[in-house]
Coordinates of N, CA and C in Angstrom, one line a residue:
M1 N 94.3 118.9 166.3 CA 95.0 119.0 165.2 C 95.1 120.4 164.7
H2 N 96.3 121.0 164.5 CA 96.4 122.4 164.2 C 96.2 122.7 162.7
Q3 N 95.6 123.7 162.4 CA 95.1 124.1 161.1 C 96.2 125.0 160.5
R4 N 96.8 124.6 159.4 CA 97.8 125.4 158.6 C 97.2 125.8 157.2
R5 N 97.9 127.0 156.9 CA 97.5 127.4 155.5 C 98.0 126.2 154.5
R6 N 97.3 126.1 153.5 CA 97.8 124.9 152.5 C 98.9 125.5 151.7
E7 N 100.2 125.3 152.0 CA 101.1 126.0 151.2 C 101.2 125.0 149.8
K8 N 101.5 126.0 148.8 CA 101.7 125.4 147.5 C 103.1 125.0 147.1
I9 N 103.4 123.7 146.7 CA 104.7 123.2 146.4 C 104.6 122.8 144.8
L10 N 105.5 123.2 144.2 CA 105.6 122.9 142.7 C 106.6 121.9 142.6
L11 N 106.2 120.7 142.2 CA 107.2 119.5 141.8 C 107.5 119.3 140.6
I12 N 108.9 119.5 140.2 CA 109.3 119.5 138.9 C 110.1 118.1 138.6
D13 N 109.6 117.3 137.8 CA 110.4 115.9 137.7 C 109.8 115.3 136.4
D14 N 110.8 114.8 135.6 CA 110.2 114.1 134.4 C 109.9 112.6 134.6
D15 N 109.8 112.1 135.7 CA 109.4 110.6 136.0 C 108.0 110.6 136.5
P16 N 106.9 110.2 135.7 CA 105.5 110.4 136.2 C 105.2 109.7 137.3
D17 N 105.9 108.5 137.5 CA 105.7 107.7 138.6 C 106.1 108.2 139.9
F18 N 107.3 108.9 139.8 CA 107.7 109.5 140.9 C 107.0 110.7 141.5
V19 N 106.5 111.5 140.6 CA 105.7 112.7 140.5 C 104.5 112.1 141.4
E20 N 103.9 111.1 141.0 CA 102.5 110.6 141.5 C 102.8 110.2 143.0
A21 N 103.9 109.5 143.3 CA 104.1 109.1 144.6 C 104.6 110.1 145.5
T22 N 105.4 111.1 144.8 CA 105.7 112.2 145.7 C 104.4 113.2 146.0
R23 N 103.7 113.2 145.1 CA 102.4 114.3 145.3 C 101.6 113.5 146.4
V24 N 101.5 112.2 146.5 CA 100.6 111.5 147.6 C 101.3 111.8 148.9
V25 N 102.6 111.7 149.1 CA 103.4 112.0 150.1 C 103.1 113.4 150.7
L26 N 103.2 114.4 149.7 CA 103.2 115.9 150.1 C 101.8 116.2 150.5
E27 N 100.8 115.9 149.6 CA 99.4 115.8 150.0 C 99.0 115.4 151.4
S28 N 99.4 114.2 151.7 CA 99.3 113.6 153.1 C 99.7 114.5 154.2
G29 N 100.8 115.4 153.8 CA 101.3 116.3 154.9 C 100.5 117.6 154.7
G30 N 99.4 117.7 154.0 CA 98.6 118.8 154.1 C 99.0 119.9 152.9
Y31 N 99.8 119.5 152.1 CA 100.4 120.5 151.1 C 99.4 120.4 149.8
Q32 N 99.3 121.7 149.2 CA 98.8 121.8 147.8 C 99.8 121.3 146.7
V33 N 99.8 120.4 145.9 CA 100.8 120.2 145.2 C 100.5 120.4 143.5
L34 N 101.6 121.1 143.0 CA 101.4 121.5 141.4 C 102.7 120.8 140.8
T35 N 102.3 120.3 139.6 CA 103.3 119.6 138.9 C 103.8 120.1 137.6
A36 N 105.1 119.8 137.4 CA 105.5 120.1 135.8 C 106.5 118.9 135.5
Y37 N 106.5 118.6 134.3 CA 107.3 117.3 133.9 C 108.8 117.6 133.3
D38 N 109.0 119.0 133.0 CA 110.4 119.3 132.5 C 110.6 120.8 133.1
G39 N 111.8 121.2 132.9 CA 112.3 122.5 133.4 C 111.6 123.8 132.8
K40 N 111.3 123.6 131.5 CA 110.7 124.7 130.8 C 109.2 124.8 131.4
E41 N 108.4 123.7 131.4 CA 107.2 123.9 132.0 C 107.2 124.3 133.3
G42 N 108.3 123.8 134.2 CA 108.4 124.2 135.5 C 108.5 125.8 135.8
L43 N 109.3 126.2 134.9 CA 109.5 127.8 135.0 C 108.3 128.6 134.9
E44 N 107.6 128.0 133.7 CA 106.3 128.7 133.4 C 105.3 128.5 134.8
R45 N 105.2 127.3 135.2 CA 104.3 127.1 136.4 C 104.7 127.9 137.6
V46 N 106.1 128.1 137.8 CA 106.5 129.2 138.8 C 105.9 130.4 138.6
R47 N 106.1 131.0 137.4 CA 105.6 132.4 137.3 C 104.3 132.5 137.3
K48 N 103.5 131.5 136.7 CA 102.0 131.6 136.8 C 101.4 131.4 138.1
D49 N 102.0 130.4 139.0 CA 101.2 129.9 140.2 C 101.8 130.5 141.5
N50 N 103.0 131.1 141.4 CA 103.7 131.5 142.6 C 103.8 130.5 143.7
P51 N 104.4 129.5 143.7 CA 104.4 128.5 144.8 C 105.2 129.0 145.9
D52 N 105.0 128.2 147.1 CA 105.7 128.6 148.3 C 107.0 128.0 148.4
L53 N 107.2 126.8 147.8 CA 108.3 126.1 147.5 C 108.5 125.2 146.3
V54 N 109.7 125.0 145.8 CA 109.9 124.3 144.5 C 110.8 123.1 144.9
I55 N 110.4 121.9 144.5 CA 111.2 120.7 144.4 C 111.4 120.2 143.1
L56 N 112.9 120.2 142.7 CA 113.0 119.9 141.3 C 114.2 118.7 141.2
D57 N 114.0 118.1 140.1 CA 115.2 117.0 139.7 C 116.1 117.8 139.0
I58 N 117.3 117.2 138.8 CA 118.4 117.9 138.0 C 118.3 117.4 136.6
I59 N 118.3 116.1 136.1 CA 118.2 115.7 134.9 C 117.0 115.7 134.3
M60 N 116.6 116.6 133.4 CA 115.3 116.5 132.9 C 115.4 117.1 131.4
P61 N 114.3 117.0 130.5 CA 114.4 117.6 129.2 C 114.2 119.0 129.3
E62 N 114.5 119.4 128.1 CA 114.2 121.2 128.0 C 115.1 122.0 128.7
E63 N 114.9 122.1 130.1 CA 115.9 122.8 131.0 C 116.2 121.9 132.2
D64 N 117.5 121.6 132.5 CA 117.7 120.9 133.7 C 117.5 121.6 134.8
G65 N 117.5 121.0 136.0 CA 117.1 121.6 137.3 C 118.1 122.6 137.6
F66 N 119.4 122.6 137.3 CA 120.3 123.7 137.7 C 120.0 125.0 136.9
K67 N 119.6 124.8 135.6 CA 119.2 126.0 134.8 C 117.8 126.6 135.4
V68 N 116.9 125.7 135.9 CA 115.7 126.2 136.5 C 116.2 127.1 137.8
C69 N 117.0 126.4 138.5 CA 117.3 127.0 139.8 C 117.9 128.3 139.7
E70 N 118.7 128.3 138.7 CA 119.6 129.6 138.3 C 118.6 130.7 137.9
A71 N 117.6 130.4 137.2 CA 116.6 131.3 136.5 C 115.8 131.8 137.7
L72 N 115.4 130.9 138.6 CA 114.5 131.3 139.8 C 115.3 132.3 140.7
K73 N 116.6 132.1 141.0 CA 117.5 132.9 141.9 C 117.8 134.2 141.1
A74 N 117.8 134.3 139.8 CA 118.3 135.6 139.1 C 116.9 136.4 139.1
D75 N 115.8 136.0 139.2 CA 114.7 136.7 138.9 C 114.3 137.4 140.5
P76 N 114.2 138.6 140.5 CA 113.8 139.1 141.9 C 112.4 138.9 142.3
K77 N 111.5 138.6 141.4 CA 110.2 138.4 141.9 C 110.2 136.9 142.5
L78 N 110.9 136.0 142.0 CA 110.9 134.5 142.3 C 112.1 134.2 143.3
S79 N 113.1 134.9 143.4 CA 114.3 134.6 144.1 C 114.2 134.2 145.6
E80 N 113.1 134.5 146.2 CA 112.8 134.1 147.8 C 112.1 133.0 147.7
I81 N 111.7 132.1 146.6 CA 111.1 130.9 146.7 C 112.2 129.9 147.0
P82 N 111.9 129.2 148.2 CA 113.1 128.1 148.4 C 112.8 127.0 147.5
V83 N 114.1 126.5 147.3 CA 114.4 125.3 146.3 C 115.0 124.1 146.8
I84 N 114.4 123.0 146.8 CA 115.0 121.9 147.0 C 115.3 120.9 145.9
I85 N 116.3 120.6 145.6 CA 116.9 119.8 144.6 C 116.8 118.2 145.1
L86 N 116.0 117.5 144.4 CA 115.9 116.3 144.8 C 116.1 115.3 143.7
T87 N 117.2 114.4 143.7 CA 117.6 113.8 142.6 C 118.3 112.5 142.8
S88 N 118.6 111.8 141.9 CA 119.2 110.4 142.1 C 120.7 110.6 141.7
L89 N 121.3 111.3 142.6 CA 122.7 111.5 142.2 C 123.5 110.3 142.2
S90 N 123.3 109.4 143.1 CA 124.1 108.1 143.0 C 123.8 107.2 141.9
E91 N 122.7 107.5 141.3 CA 122.5 106.7 139.8 C 123.1 107.5 138.7
R92 N 123.1 108.6 138.8 CA 123.3 109.6 137.7 C 124.8 110.3 137.8
W93 N 125.6 109.9 138.8 CA 126.6 110.6 139.1 C 127.5 111.0 138.0
S94 N 127.6 110.2 136.8 CA 128.4 110.8 135.8 C 127.9 111.8 135.0
E95 N 126.7 111.8 135.0 CA 125.8 113.0 134.3 C 126.0 114.2 135.0
V96 N 126.3 114.4 136.4 CA 126.0 115.5 137.2 C 127.2 116.0 137.7
T97 N 128.3 115.2 137.7 CA 129.6 115.5 138.4 C 129.9 116.9 138.3
L98 N 129.8 117.5 137.0 CA 130.5 118.7 137.0 C 129.3 119.9 137.2
S99 N 128.0 119.3 137.1 CA 126.9 120.3 137.5 C 126.7 120.4 139.0
V100 N 127.2 119.6 139.6 CA 127.0 119.7 141.1 C 127.7 120.9 141.6
T101 N 129.0 121.1 141.1 CA 129.9 122.3 141.7 C 129.0 123.4 141.1
E102 N 128.4 123.5 140.0 CA 127.6 124.5 139.4 C 126.5 124.8 140.3
G103 N 125.7 123.8 140.7 CA 124.6 123.8 141.5 C 124.9 124.3 142.9
L104 N 126.0 124.0 143.3 CA 126.3 124.6 144.9 C 126.2 126.1 144.9
K105 N 126.6 126.8 143.7 CA 126.6 128.2 143.7 C 125.3 128.7 143.3
L106 N 124.3 128.1 143.2 CA 122.9 128.4 142.7 C 122.0 128.8 143.9
E107 N 122.6 128.5 145.1 CA 121.8 128.8 146.3 C 120.5 127.9 146.5
A108 N 120.5 126.8 146.0 CA 119.2 125.9 146.5 C 119.4 125.8 147.9
E109 N 118.2 125.7 148.4 CA 118.1 125.8 149.9 C 118.4 124.3 150.5
D110 N 118.3 123.3 149.6 CA 118.6 122.0 150.1 C 118.7 120.9 149.0
Y111 N 119.4 119.8 149.2 CA 119.8 118.8 148.3 C 119.4 117.5 148.9
I112 N 118.6 116.7 148.3 CA 118.1 115.6 148.9 C 118.4 114.4 147.9
D113 N 118.9 113.3 148.0 CA 119.1 112.1 147.4 C 118.0 111.3 147.2
K114 N 117.7 110.8 146.1 CA 116.6 109.8 146.0 C 117.1 108.5 146.1
P115 N 116.5 107.4 146.7 CA 114.9 107.6 147.1 C 115.0 108.3 148.5
V116 N 114.0 108.9 149.0 CA 113.9 109.7 150.3 C 112.7 109.0 151.0
E117 N 112.8 108.8 152.1 CA 111.8 108.5 153.0 C 110.6 109.4 153.1
P118 N 109.3 109.0 153.1 CA 108.4 110.2 153.3 C 108.4 111.0 154.4
E119 N 108.8 110.5 155.6 CA 108.9 111.4 156.8 C 109.9 112.5 156.6
E120 N 111.2 111.8 156.1 CA 112.2 112.9 155.8 C 112.0 114.0 155.0
L121 N 111.3 113.7 153.8 CA 110.9 114.6 152.7 C 109.9 115.6 153.4
L122 N 109.0 115.2 154.1 CA 107.9 116.1 154.8 C 108.8 117.0 155.8
R123 N 109.7 116.3 156.6 CA 110.6 117.1 157.6 C 111.3 118.4 156.7
R124 N 111.9 118.0 155.7 CA 112.9 118.9 155.1 C 112.0 120.0 154.4
V125 N 110.7 119.6 153.8 CA 110.0 120.5 153.2 C 109.4 121.6 154.2
E126 N 108.9 121.0 155.5 CA 108.5 121.8 156.5 C 109.6 122.8 156.9
A127 N 110.9 122.4 157.1 CA 112.0 123.2 157.5 C 112.1 124.3 156.6
R128 N 112.3 123.9 155.2 CA 112.4 125.0 154.4 C 111.2 126.1 154.2
L129 N 110.2 125.7 154.4 CA 109.0 126.6 154.4 C 109.0 127.6 155.5
R130 N 109.7 127.1 156.6 CA 109.8 127.8 157.9 C 111.0 128.7 157.9
G131 N 111.9 128.3 156.9 CA 113.2 129.1 156.9 C 114.4 128.6 157.7
T132 N 114.1 127.3 158.3 CA 115.0 126.8 159.2 C 115.8 125.8 158.5
P133 N 117.0 125.3 159.1 CA 117.7 124.1 158.6 C 117.0 122.9 158.6
G134 N 117.1 122.2 157.6 CA 116.4 120.9 157.6 C 117.1 119.5 157.4
S135 N 118.2 119.5 156.8 CA 119.2 118.6 156.8 C 120.0 118.2 157.9
P136 N 120.3 116.9 158.1 CA 121.2 116.7 159.2 C 122.4 117.3 159.3
E137 N 123.1 117.7 158.2 CA 124.4 118.4 158.2 C 124.1 119.9 158.7
D138 N 122.8 120.2 158.5 CA 122.7 121.7 159.0 C 122.4 121.8 160.5
E139 N 122.2 120.7 161.2 CA 121.9 120.9 162.5 C 123.3 121.3 163.5
G140 N 123.0 122.0 164.3 CA 124.2 122.8 165.1 C 124.7 123.8 164.4
K141 N 124.4 124.3 163.1 CA 124.8 125.5 162.5 C 124.0 126.7 163.1
E142 N 124.5 127.8 163.0 CA 123.6 129.0 163.3 C 123.2 129.6 162.1
G143 N 122.1 130.5 162.0 CA 121.9 131.1 160.8 C 120.6 130.9 160.4

């Protein structure tokens, strides 16, 4: 078994059950998991803990995921941190239809719809930490 540095992942989501289940999946993959339950707390944790990757939901109290992503990408000290938006778009489509167009301009590195299989989440996280395409639609693209 190869030994890897324990990358820090910050998970920002307002659903405590989802946060706990996702924490277990990520920790099983060898990652150190930090958590925040709203966008404002998430931004504070990013600045304090300097994670290697951020996973965030879109619809949250205080600051939504798009605002968090925008703030990260606008800050030169934080803009290189990969961001994966993980959300239940299918369940919340009416709430986010207009925001999705906004979000595509924010340069999040990946978008994943909930629910996600643990293996798929780990594959996509690993790909983003390595800076390689991770989603099926990315395969075959150069870059």
